[in-house]
Amino acid sequence: MADEDPDNPTLPAFMKRLPPEFVGIHGHDLPFDCRLVWPNGTRYSVRILKLEHGFYFTSEWSNFVRATRVVHGDHLIFTLVGAGIFNVRRFDRYTNCPPQGDMEVIEDDGVDENDSPGIDTSDEYVPSENESESTGDEDYVDDSRALNVDGIPTFVISLTPSNINRRLEIPYWFWQRHIPMGAIQAGVHLVTEGGTWLCTLKHNSRKIWVKHGWGRFKQENNLVEGVRCHFKLVDNFVVQFEVWFDRP
């Protein structure tokens, strides 16, 4: 529903109505306070107004529109990836492609936080060529029961004494099978019920590993030895994983 913002009449202002078909299936599980996650990982809080004739994004929606520079004619796709968490992608009305600027990220300049002393955490870290090819396969278990969750590709790792202080590696075979190689440059977003973490990546001819962000993710999610982490690929274009944990 188009309207005018009285403070900024030149800017588009509107309440986004959630499609009735979507509300009919998922509406009873939606909280009043939700988060919209832009392709670069920025999160915006919005509130859902639940009326008899429809559900609407209201409070803070105008801030989302201004910050993302959404304009009339843009096509937005909202993907529900968790409790009240929507991944949002925009497609330009002229090119039918996502604007390149939507995925621009600010890379963390510091070292990967909270890695233990003595572990190589420099930006130039590269997995040693002396590491056996089977090391990754042992750490990233090919659990056939977990590779397809609700029809969505998933990989699983168990945190052990041998890998708890190493950088997270994304199985190379998984990336090749499900994600465009060019997406490595944009990094990955790890989404949990508690928030979204942006991780930047590096790679060589046989490995893909997290350059920044994994240490903070481990600390803020209290990941310790024995925790089993599930990474469900909910968006292979922006590269977003829904992550949940089995704790001992």
Coordinates of C-alpha atoms in Angstrom, one line a residue:
M1 CA 0.0 0.0 0.0
A2 CA 1.7 3.1 -1.2
D3 CA 1.6 6.3 0.8
E4 CA 3.7 9.4 1.7
D5 CA 5.9 9.9 4.7
P6 CA 4.8 13.3 6.1
D7 CA 8.4 14.1 7.2
N8 CA 10.0 13.0 3.9
P9 CA 7.3 13.2 1.2
T10 CA 9.8 12.3 -1.5
L11 CA 10.6 8.9 0.1
P12 CA 8.4 5.8 -0.4
A13 CA 6.5 4.9 2.8
F14 CA 4.2 1.9 3.1
M15 CA 3.2 -0.9 5.5
K16 CA 4.2 -4.3 4.1
R17 CA 1.3 -6.7 4.2
L18 CA 2.3 -10.3 4.6
P19 CA 0.6 -12.5 2.0
P20 CA -2.6 -14.2 3.4
E21 CA -1.4 -17.6 2.1
F22 CA 1.9 -17.2 4.1
V23 CA 0.0 -16.0 7.2
G24 CA -2.4 -19.0 7.0
I25 CA 0.5 -21.4 7.2
H26 CA 3.1 -19.6 9.4
G27 CA 1.1 -16.8 11.1
H28 CA 0.4 -18.6 14.4
D29 CA 4.2 -19.1 14.9
L30 CA 5.2 -15.5 14.2
P31 CA 6.2 -13.3 17.2
F32 CA 5.2 -9.7 17.3
D33 CA 8.9 -8.6 17.1
C34 CA 10.8 -9.8 14.1
R35 CA 14.1 -9.2 12.4
L36 CA 14.8 -8.6 8.7
V37 CA 18.3 -9.6 7.6
W38 CA 19.7 -7.8 4.6
P39 CA 22.2 -9.7 2.3
N40 CA 25.2 -7.9 3.9
G41 CA 24.2 -9.3 7.3
T42 CA 22.7 -6.0 8.7
R43 CA 19.6 -6.7 10.9
Y44 CA 16.6 -4.5 11.2
S45 CA 13.9 -4.9 13.9
V46 CA 10.3 -4.6 12.9
R47 CA 7.0 -5.3 14.6
I48 CA 4.1 -7.3 13.1
L49 CA 0.7 -5.7 13.5
K50 CA -1.8 -8.6 13.6
L51 CA -5.2 -7.5 12.4
E52 CA -8.3 -9.4 11.5
H53 CA -7.9 -8.5 7.8
G54 CA -4.1 -9.1 7.6
F55 CA -0.6 -9.0 9.1
Y56 CA 1.6 -6.0 8.5
F57 CA 5.2 -5.0 9.2
T58 CA 4.8 -1.7 11.0
S59 CA 7.1 -0.3 13.7
E60 CA 10.6 0.5 12.2
W61 CA 9.5 -0.6 8.8
S62 CA 10.1 2.9 7.4
N63 CA 13.7 2.8 8.9
F64 CA 14.3 -0.4 7.0
V65 CA 13.1 1.2 3.8
R66 CA 15.3 4.2 4.2
A67 CA 18.4 2.3 5.2
T68 CA 18.2 -0.2 2.3
R69 CA 17.0 2.4 -0.2
V70 CA 14.1 0.3 -1.3
V71 CA 12.1 2.0 -4.0
H72 CA 8.8 1.5 -5.7
G73 CA 9.0 -1.4 -8.2
D74 CA 11.7 -3.3 -6.3
H75 CA 10.9 -7.0 -5.9
L76 CA 11.6 -8.3 -2.4
I77 CA 11.7 -11.9 -1.3
F78 CA 11.3 -12.7 2.4
T79 CA 12.5 -16.1 3.6
L80 CA 11.5 -17.2 7.1
V81 CA 14.7 -18.9 8.4
G82 CA 13.9 -19.0 12.1
A83 CA 11.5 -17.8 14.8
G84 CA 10.7 -14.3 13.6
I85 CA 13.9 -14.0 11.4
F86 CA 13.4 -13.2 7.7
N87 CA 16.2 -13.2 5.1
V88 CA 15.4 -10.4 2.6
R89 CA 16.6 -10.2 -1.0
R90 CA 15.9 -7.4 -3.4
F91 CA 15.7 -7.7 -7.2
D92 CA 16.0 -4.6 -9.3
R93 CA 12.9 -3.8 -11.4
Y94 CA 15.0 -3.1 -14.5
T95 CA 17.6 -5.9 -14.4
N96 CA 15.7 -8.5 -12.3
C97 CA 19.0 -9.0 -10.5
P98 CA 20.1 -8.3 -6.9
P99 CA 21.9 -4.9 -6.8
Q100 CA 25.6 -5.5 -6.1
G101 CA 25.7 -2.9 -3.4
D102 CA 23.2 -4.9 -1.2
M103 CA 25.9 -7.5 -0.5
E104 CA 28.7 -5.0 0.3
V105 CA 30.1 -5.8 3.8
I106 CA 32.6 -4.2 6.1
E107 CA 35.3 -6.7 6.9
D108 CA 36.6 -7.1 10.4
D109 CA 40.1 -5.7 10.6
G110 CA 41.1 -7.4 13.8
V111 CA 42.2 -10.9 14.5
D112 CA 39.6 -13.6 15.0
E113 CA 38.5 -13.1 18.5
N114 CA 38.9 -15.6 21.3
D115 CA 41.1 -18.1 19.5
S116 CA 43.4 -19.7 22.1
P117 CA 47.0 -18.5 22.4
G118 CA 49.4 -20.4 20.2
I119 CA 46.8 -21.1 17.5
D120 CA 47.7 -19.4 14.2
T121 CA 45.0 -16.7 13.8
S122 CA 46.7 -14.4 11.4
D123 CA 45.0 -13.1 8.2
E124 CA 47.5 -15.1 6.2
Y125 CA 46.7 -18.4 7.9
V126 CA 46.5 -21.3 5.4
P127 CA 45.8 -24.9 6.4
S128 CA 49.1 -26.7 6.3
E129 CA 49.8 -28.8 3.3
N130 CA 51.0 -31.4 5.9
E131 CA 47.4 -31.8 7.2
S132 CA 46.1 -35.0 5.8
E133 CA 43.3 -34.8 3.3
S134 CA 41.2 -37.0 5.6
T135 CA 41.4 -34.6 8.5
G136 CA 38.5 -32.5 7.2
D137 CA 36.5 -35.6 6.5
E138 CA 37.0 -36.8 10.1
D139 CA 36.0 -33.5 11.6
Y140 CA 33.1 -32.8 9.2
V141 CA 31.3 -36.1 9.5
D142 CA 29.3 -37.2 6.5
D143 CA 26.1 -38.0 8.5
S144 CA 23.6 -39.1 5.9
R145 CA 20.7 -38.4 8.3
A146 CA 21.8 -34.7 8.5
L147 CA 22.7 -34.0 4.9
N148 CA 19.1 -33.3 3.9
V149 CA 16.9 -31.5 6.6
D150 CA 13.4 -30.6 5.3
G151 CA 14.8 -30.9 1.8
I152 CA 17.6 -28.4 2.5
P153 CA 21.3 -29.3 2.3
T154 CA 23.0 -29.5 5.7
F155 CA 26.4 -30.4 7.0
V156 CA 27.3 -31.3 10.6
I157 CA 30.5 -30.9 12.7
S158 CA 31.2 -32.2 16.2
L159 CA 33.6 -30.1 18.2
T160 CA 36.5 -32.2 19.5
P161 CA 39.8 -31.6 21.2
S162 CA 41.5 -31.7 17.8
N163 CA 39.3 -29.0 16.1
I164 CA 37.9 -26.9 18.9
N165 CA 40.7 -24.3 18.5
R166 CA 41.0 -24.4 14.8
R167 CA 39.3 -22.2 12.3
L168 CA 36.0 -23.5 11.0
E169 CA 36.3 -25.2 7.6
I170 CA 33.3 -25.5 5.3
P171 CA 33.5 -28.9 3.6
Y172 CA 34.8 -28.3 0.1
W173 CA 32.6 -30.9 -1.4
F174 CA 29.6 -29.3 0.2
W175 CA 30.4 -25.9 -1.3
Q176 CA 31.1 -27.3 -4.7
R177 CA 27.8 -29.2 -4.7
H178 CA 25.5 -26.5 -3.4
I179 CA 27.0 -23.0 -3.6
P180 CA 28.5 -20.9 -6.5
M181 CA 32.3 -20.6 -6.0
G182 CA 32.1 -16.8 -6.7
A183 CA 30.1 -16.4 -3.5
I184 CA 33.2 -17.1 -1.4
Q185 CA 34.2 -13.4 -1.7
A186 CA 31.0 -12.2 0.1
G187 CA 31.5 -14.5 3.1
V188 CA 28.8 -16.4 5.0
H189 CA 26.0 -15.5 7.5
L190 CA 25.4 -17.8 10.4
V191 CA 21.9 -17.4 11.7
T192 CA 20.7 -18.7 15.1
E193 CA 17.8 -17.8 17.3
G194 CA 20.1 -15.3 19.1
G195 CA 21.2 -13.3 16.0
T196 CA 23.3 -13.3 12.8
W197 CA 27.0 -13.4 12.5
L198 CA 28.9 -12.5 9.4
C199 CA 32.1 -14.5 8.7
T200 CA 34.6 -13.7 6.0
L201 CA 36.3 -16.5 4.1
K202 CA 39.6 -17.5 2.5
H203 CA 40.3 -20.5 0.3
N204 CA 42.8 -22.5 -1.7
S205 CA 42.4 -25.2 -4.2
R206 CA 41.1 -27.8 -1.7
K207 CA 39.9 -26.0 1.4
I208 CA 37.5 -23.2 2.4
W209 CA 37.9 -21.7 5.9
V210 CA 36.6 -18.8 8.0
K211 CA 39.0 -15.9 8.1
H212 CA 37.2 -13.8 10.7
G213 CA 34.1 -14.3 12.9
W214 CA 34.2 -17.9 14.0
G215 CA 35.9 -17.2 17.4
R216 CA 33.2 -14.6 18.3
F217 CA 30.5 -17.0 17.1
K218 CA 31.9 -19.8 19.3
Q219 CA 32.1 -17.5 22.4
E220 CA 28.7 -15.9 22.1
N221 CA 27.0 -19.3 21.5
N222 CA 29.0 -21.0 24.3
L223 CA 30.4 -23.7 22.0
V224 CA 32.6 -26.2 23.8
E225 CA 34.0 -29.7 23.2
G226 CA 31.2 -32.2 22.6
V227 CA 28.8 -29.7 21.0
R228 CA 27.4 -30.9 17.6
C229 CA 26.7 -28.1 15.2
H230 CA 24.2 -28.3 12.3
F231 CA 24.6 -25.9 9.4
K232 CA 21.5 -25.8 7.2
L233 CA 22.0 -23.9 3.9
V234 CA 18.9 -21.7 3.7
D235 CA 20.2 -19.4 1.0
N236 CA 22.9 -20.4 -1.4
F237 CA 23.0 -17.0 -3.2
V238 CA 23.7 -14.8 -0.2
V239 CA 25.1 -17.9 1.6
Q240 CA 23.3 -18.0 4.8
F241 CA 23.2 -21.0 7.2
E242 CA 20.7 -21.6 9.9
V243 CA 22.7 -23.1 12.7
W244 CA 21.5 -25.1 15.7
F245 CA 23.3 -27.2 18.3
D246 CA 23.1 -30.6 20.0
R247 CA 24.7 -30.1 23.4
P248 CA 26.0 -33.0 25.6

